[in-house]
Coordinates of C-alpha atoms and ligand atoms in Angstrom, one line a residue:
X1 CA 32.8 31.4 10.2
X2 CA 30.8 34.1 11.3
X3 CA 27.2 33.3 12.7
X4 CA 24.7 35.2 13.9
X5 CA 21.8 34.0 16.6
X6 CA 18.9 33.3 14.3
X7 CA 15.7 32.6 15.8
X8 CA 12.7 30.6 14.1
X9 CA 9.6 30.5 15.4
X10 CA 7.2 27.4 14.7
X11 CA 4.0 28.2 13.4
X12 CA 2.7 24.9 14.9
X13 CA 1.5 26.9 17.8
X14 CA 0.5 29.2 16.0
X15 CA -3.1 30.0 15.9
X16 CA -4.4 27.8 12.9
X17 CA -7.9 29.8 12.2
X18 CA -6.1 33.0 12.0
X19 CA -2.4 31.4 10.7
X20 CA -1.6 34.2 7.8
X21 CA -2.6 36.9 10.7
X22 CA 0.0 35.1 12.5
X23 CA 2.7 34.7 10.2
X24 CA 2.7 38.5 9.4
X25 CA 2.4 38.8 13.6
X26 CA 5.9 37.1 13.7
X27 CA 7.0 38.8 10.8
X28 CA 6.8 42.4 12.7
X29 CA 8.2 41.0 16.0
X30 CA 11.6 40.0 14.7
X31 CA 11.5 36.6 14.1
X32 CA 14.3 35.6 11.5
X33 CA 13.1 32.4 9.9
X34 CA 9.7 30.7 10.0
X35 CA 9.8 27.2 10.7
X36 CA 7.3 24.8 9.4
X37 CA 6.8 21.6 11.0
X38 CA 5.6 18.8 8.8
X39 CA 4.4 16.2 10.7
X40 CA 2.4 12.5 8.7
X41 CA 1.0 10.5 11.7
X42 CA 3.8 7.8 10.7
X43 CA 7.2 8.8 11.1
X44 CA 5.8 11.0 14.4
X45 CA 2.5 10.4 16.3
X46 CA 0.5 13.5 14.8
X47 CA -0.4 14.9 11.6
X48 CA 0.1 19.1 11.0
X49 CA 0.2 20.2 7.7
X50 CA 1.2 19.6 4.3
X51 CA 2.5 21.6 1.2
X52 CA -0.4 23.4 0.3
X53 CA -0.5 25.0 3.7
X54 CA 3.5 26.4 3.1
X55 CA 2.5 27.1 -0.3
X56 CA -0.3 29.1 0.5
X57 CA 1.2 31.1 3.7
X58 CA 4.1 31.8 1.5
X59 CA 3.2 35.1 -0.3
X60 CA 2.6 36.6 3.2
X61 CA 6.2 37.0 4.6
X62 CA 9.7 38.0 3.0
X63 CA 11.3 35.7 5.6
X64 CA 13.4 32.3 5.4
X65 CA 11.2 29.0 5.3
X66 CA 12.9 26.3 7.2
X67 CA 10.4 23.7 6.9
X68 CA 11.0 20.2 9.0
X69 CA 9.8 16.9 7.7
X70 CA 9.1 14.4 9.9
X71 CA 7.6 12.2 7.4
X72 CA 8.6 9.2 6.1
X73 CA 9.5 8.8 3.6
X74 CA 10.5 12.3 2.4
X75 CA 12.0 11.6 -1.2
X76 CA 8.6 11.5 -2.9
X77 CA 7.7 14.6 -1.2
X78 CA 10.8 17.1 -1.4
X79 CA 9.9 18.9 -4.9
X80 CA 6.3 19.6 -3.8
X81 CA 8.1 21.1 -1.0
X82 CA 10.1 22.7 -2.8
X83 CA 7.5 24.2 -5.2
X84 CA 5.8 25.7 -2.3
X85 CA 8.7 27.7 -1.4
X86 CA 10.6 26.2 1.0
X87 CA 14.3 27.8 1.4
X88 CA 15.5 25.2 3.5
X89 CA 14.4 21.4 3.4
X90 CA 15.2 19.4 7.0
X91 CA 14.7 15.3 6.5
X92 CA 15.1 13.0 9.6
X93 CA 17.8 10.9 9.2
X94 CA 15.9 7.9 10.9
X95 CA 13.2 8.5 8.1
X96 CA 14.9 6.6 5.3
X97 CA 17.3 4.5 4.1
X98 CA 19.3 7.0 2.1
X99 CA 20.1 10.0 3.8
X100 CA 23.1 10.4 1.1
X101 CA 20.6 10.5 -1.6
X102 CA 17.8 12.4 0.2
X103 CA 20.5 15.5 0.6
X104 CA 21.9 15.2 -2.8
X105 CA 18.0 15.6 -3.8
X106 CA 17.0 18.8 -2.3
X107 CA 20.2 20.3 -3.3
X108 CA 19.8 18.9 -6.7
X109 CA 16.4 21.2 -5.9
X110 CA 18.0 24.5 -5.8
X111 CA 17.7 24.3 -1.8
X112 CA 19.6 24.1 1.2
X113 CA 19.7 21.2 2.7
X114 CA 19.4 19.9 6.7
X115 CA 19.2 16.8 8.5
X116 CA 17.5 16.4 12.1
X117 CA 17.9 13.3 14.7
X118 CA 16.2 12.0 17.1
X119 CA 17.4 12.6 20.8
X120 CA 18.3 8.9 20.6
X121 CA 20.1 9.1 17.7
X122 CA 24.0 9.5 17.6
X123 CA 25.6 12.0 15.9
X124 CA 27.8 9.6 14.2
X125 CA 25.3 9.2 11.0
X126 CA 25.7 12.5 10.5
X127 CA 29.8 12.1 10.0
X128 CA 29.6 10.9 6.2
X129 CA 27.1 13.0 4.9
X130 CA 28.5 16.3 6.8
X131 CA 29.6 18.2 3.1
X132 CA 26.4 17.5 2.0
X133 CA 24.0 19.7 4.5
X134 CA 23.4 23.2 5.3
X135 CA 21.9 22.8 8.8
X136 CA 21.6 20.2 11.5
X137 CA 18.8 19.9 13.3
X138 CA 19.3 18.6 17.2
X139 CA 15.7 17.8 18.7
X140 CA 15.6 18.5 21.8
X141 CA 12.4 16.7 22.3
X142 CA 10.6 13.6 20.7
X143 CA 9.3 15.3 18.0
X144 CA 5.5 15.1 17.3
X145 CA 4.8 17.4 19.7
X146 CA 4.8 21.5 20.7
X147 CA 5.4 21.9 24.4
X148 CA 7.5 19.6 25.8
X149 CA 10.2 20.1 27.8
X150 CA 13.4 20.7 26.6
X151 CA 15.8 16.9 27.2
X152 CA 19.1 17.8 29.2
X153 CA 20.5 15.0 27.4
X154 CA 21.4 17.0 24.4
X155 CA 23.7 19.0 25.0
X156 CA 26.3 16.4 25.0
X157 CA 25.3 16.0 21.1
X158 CA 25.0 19.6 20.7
X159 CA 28.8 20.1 21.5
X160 CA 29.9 16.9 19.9
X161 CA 28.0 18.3 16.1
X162 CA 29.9 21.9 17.1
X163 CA 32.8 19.9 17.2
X164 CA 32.3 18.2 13.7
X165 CA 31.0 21.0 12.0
X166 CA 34.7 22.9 12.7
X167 CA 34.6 25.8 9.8
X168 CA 32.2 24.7 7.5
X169 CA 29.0 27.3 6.3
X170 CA 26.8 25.0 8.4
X171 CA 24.2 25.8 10.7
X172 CA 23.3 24.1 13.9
X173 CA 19.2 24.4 14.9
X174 CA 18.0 22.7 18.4
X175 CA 14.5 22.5 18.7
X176 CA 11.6 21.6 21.3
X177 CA 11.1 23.2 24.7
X178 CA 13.4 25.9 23.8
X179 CA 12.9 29.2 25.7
X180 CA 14.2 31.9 27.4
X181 CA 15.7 30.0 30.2
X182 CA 17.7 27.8 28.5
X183 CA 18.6 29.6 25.5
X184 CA 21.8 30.9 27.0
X185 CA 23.2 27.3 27.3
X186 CA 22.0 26.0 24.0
X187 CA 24.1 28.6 22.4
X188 CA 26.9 28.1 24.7
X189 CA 26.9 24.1 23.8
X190 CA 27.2 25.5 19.9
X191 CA 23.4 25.6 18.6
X192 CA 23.5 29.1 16.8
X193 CA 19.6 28.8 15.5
X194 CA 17.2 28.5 17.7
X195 CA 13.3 27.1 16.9
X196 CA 10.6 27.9 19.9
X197 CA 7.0 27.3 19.1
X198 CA 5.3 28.0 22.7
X199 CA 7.6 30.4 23.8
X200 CA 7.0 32.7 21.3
X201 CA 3.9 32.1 20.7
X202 CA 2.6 32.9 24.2
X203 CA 0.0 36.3 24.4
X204 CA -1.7 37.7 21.4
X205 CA -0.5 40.4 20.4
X206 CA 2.7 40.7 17.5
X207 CA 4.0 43.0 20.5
X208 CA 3.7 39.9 23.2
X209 CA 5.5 37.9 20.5
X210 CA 8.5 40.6 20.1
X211 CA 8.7 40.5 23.4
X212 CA 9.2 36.7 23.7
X213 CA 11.6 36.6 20.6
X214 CA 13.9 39.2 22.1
X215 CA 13.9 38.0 25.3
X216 CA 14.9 34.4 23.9
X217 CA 17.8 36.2 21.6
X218 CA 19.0 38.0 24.4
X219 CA 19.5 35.3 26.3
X220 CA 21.0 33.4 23.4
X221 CA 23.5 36.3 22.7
X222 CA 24.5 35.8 26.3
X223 CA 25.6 32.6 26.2
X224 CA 27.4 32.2 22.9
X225 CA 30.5 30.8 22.5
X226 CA 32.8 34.1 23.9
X227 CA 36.2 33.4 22.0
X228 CA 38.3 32.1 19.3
X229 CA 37.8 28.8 21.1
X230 CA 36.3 25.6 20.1
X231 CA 33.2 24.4 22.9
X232 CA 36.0 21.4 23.2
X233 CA 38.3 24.1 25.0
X234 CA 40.8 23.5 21.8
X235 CA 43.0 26.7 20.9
X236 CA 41.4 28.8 17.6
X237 CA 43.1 27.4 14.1
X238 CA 44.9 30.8 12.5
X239 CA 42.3 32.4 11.1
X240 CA 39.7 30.6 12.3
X241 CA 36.6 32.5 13.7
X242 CA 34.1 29.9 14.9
X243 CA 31.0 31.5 16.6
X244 CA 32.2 35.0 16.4
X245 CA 29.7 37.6 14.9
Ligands
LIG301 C1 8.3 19.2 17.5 C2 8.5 20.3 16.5 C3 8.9 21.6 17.1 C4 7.9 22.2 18.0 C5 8.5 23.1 19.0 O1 8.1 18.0 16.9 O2 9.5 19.9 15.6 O3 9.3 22.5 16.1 O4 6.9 22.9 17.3 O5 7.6 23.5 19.9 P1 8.0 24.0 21.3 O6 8.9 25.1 21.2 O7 6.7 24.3 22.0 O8 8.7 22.8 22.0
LIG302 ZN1 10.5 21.5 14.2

């Protein structure tokens, strides 16, 4: 499967007086998905924003909404998400019970659906419910918080979901303390979309933020996956094109 670097800034540190200024700022600079973090004070130590917020931001931008819950619980939530025009719906899998049913939901929506863990949180839950998701979401921070650093530990789990995903149509984000310096081994681990809130959003201009987003692709196209080779060093299936563009 073919898969292009996509990068997705978070609006979280974005300016919030001026946020539909900034969306369309990040809009211009290249940026190929907007990624919304949800955050309830529960499931994560802080509260951001809610539906109403996606809902109205929106109309402002032609782009991809990748919004990430980190609420709990998500299933009474997902169709006001939904409503408000979310493309792709992320649920924790440490924020319920169900994650089976929870996937099967947003889908059942009309969306694509992803599921994030924790940096303490094995891949193995993901292993049953793998058909069921469009996009895996690797923290690579605690979430709750923009500018952290980035958690060496993943990449380990970033290889290992490469490795699971094989061929299927499925994406695989990493987020938190992502920027231009380690972009190039994110993408060489597997991750093929890329979420950075500080590091793009750093100056004020939508020219700084171009800036930032190419020099975080460039990076990323750098260190992709070179061959028709697995990240496990396994020899390419026939016809298999893992990580080529
Ligand atoms: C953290 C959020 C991230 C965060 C990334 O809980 O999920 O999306 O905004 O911010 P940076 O890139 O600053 O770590
Ligand atoms: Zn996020």
């Amino acid at each position: 499967m073919t898969k292009e670097i996509l990068i997705a800034p978070s609006i979280l540190a974005a300016d919030f007086a001026r946020l539909g200024e900034e969306i369309a700022a990040i809009d211009a600079a290249g940026a190929d998905w907007i990624h919304c973090d949800v955050m309830d004070g529960h499931f994560v130590p802080n509260i951001s924003y809610g539906a109403d917020v996606i809902k109205a931001i929106r109309p402002l931008t032609a782009k991809i909404f990748d919004v990430h819950l980190m609420i709990a619980p998500a299933d009474p939530y997902l169709k006001a998400f939904a409503k408000a025009g979310a493309d792709v719906i992320t649920v924790h899998a440490e924020a319920g019970v169900h994650l089976d049913r929870s996937l099967q939901a947003i889908r059942a929506l009309g969306k694509k659906a992803g599921v994030s863990l924790c940096p303490a949180t094995p891949e193995a839950v993901i292993e049953y419910v793998i058909d069921r998701v469009d996009l895996v979401l690797v923290m690579t921070v605690n979430p709750g918080f923009g500018g952290q650093s980035f958690l060496e530990s993943q990449f380990e789990k970033i290889r290992r979901i490469r490795s699971l995903i094989g061929d299927r149509p499925i994406r695989l984000e990493v987020d938190g303390g992502i920027t231009r310096d380690n972009a190039a081994a994110v993408t060489a681990a597997g991750a093929d979309t890329l979420v950075a809130g500080s590091a793009v959003f750093r100056g004020k201009s939508s020219a700084d933020y171009a800036a930032n987003i190419a020099a975080i692709r460039g990076a990323a196209e750098a260190g992709r996956v070179p061959k028709l080779q697995d990240v496990s060093g396994r020899p390419a299936r026939l016809g298999e094109t893992a990580l080529i563009r």
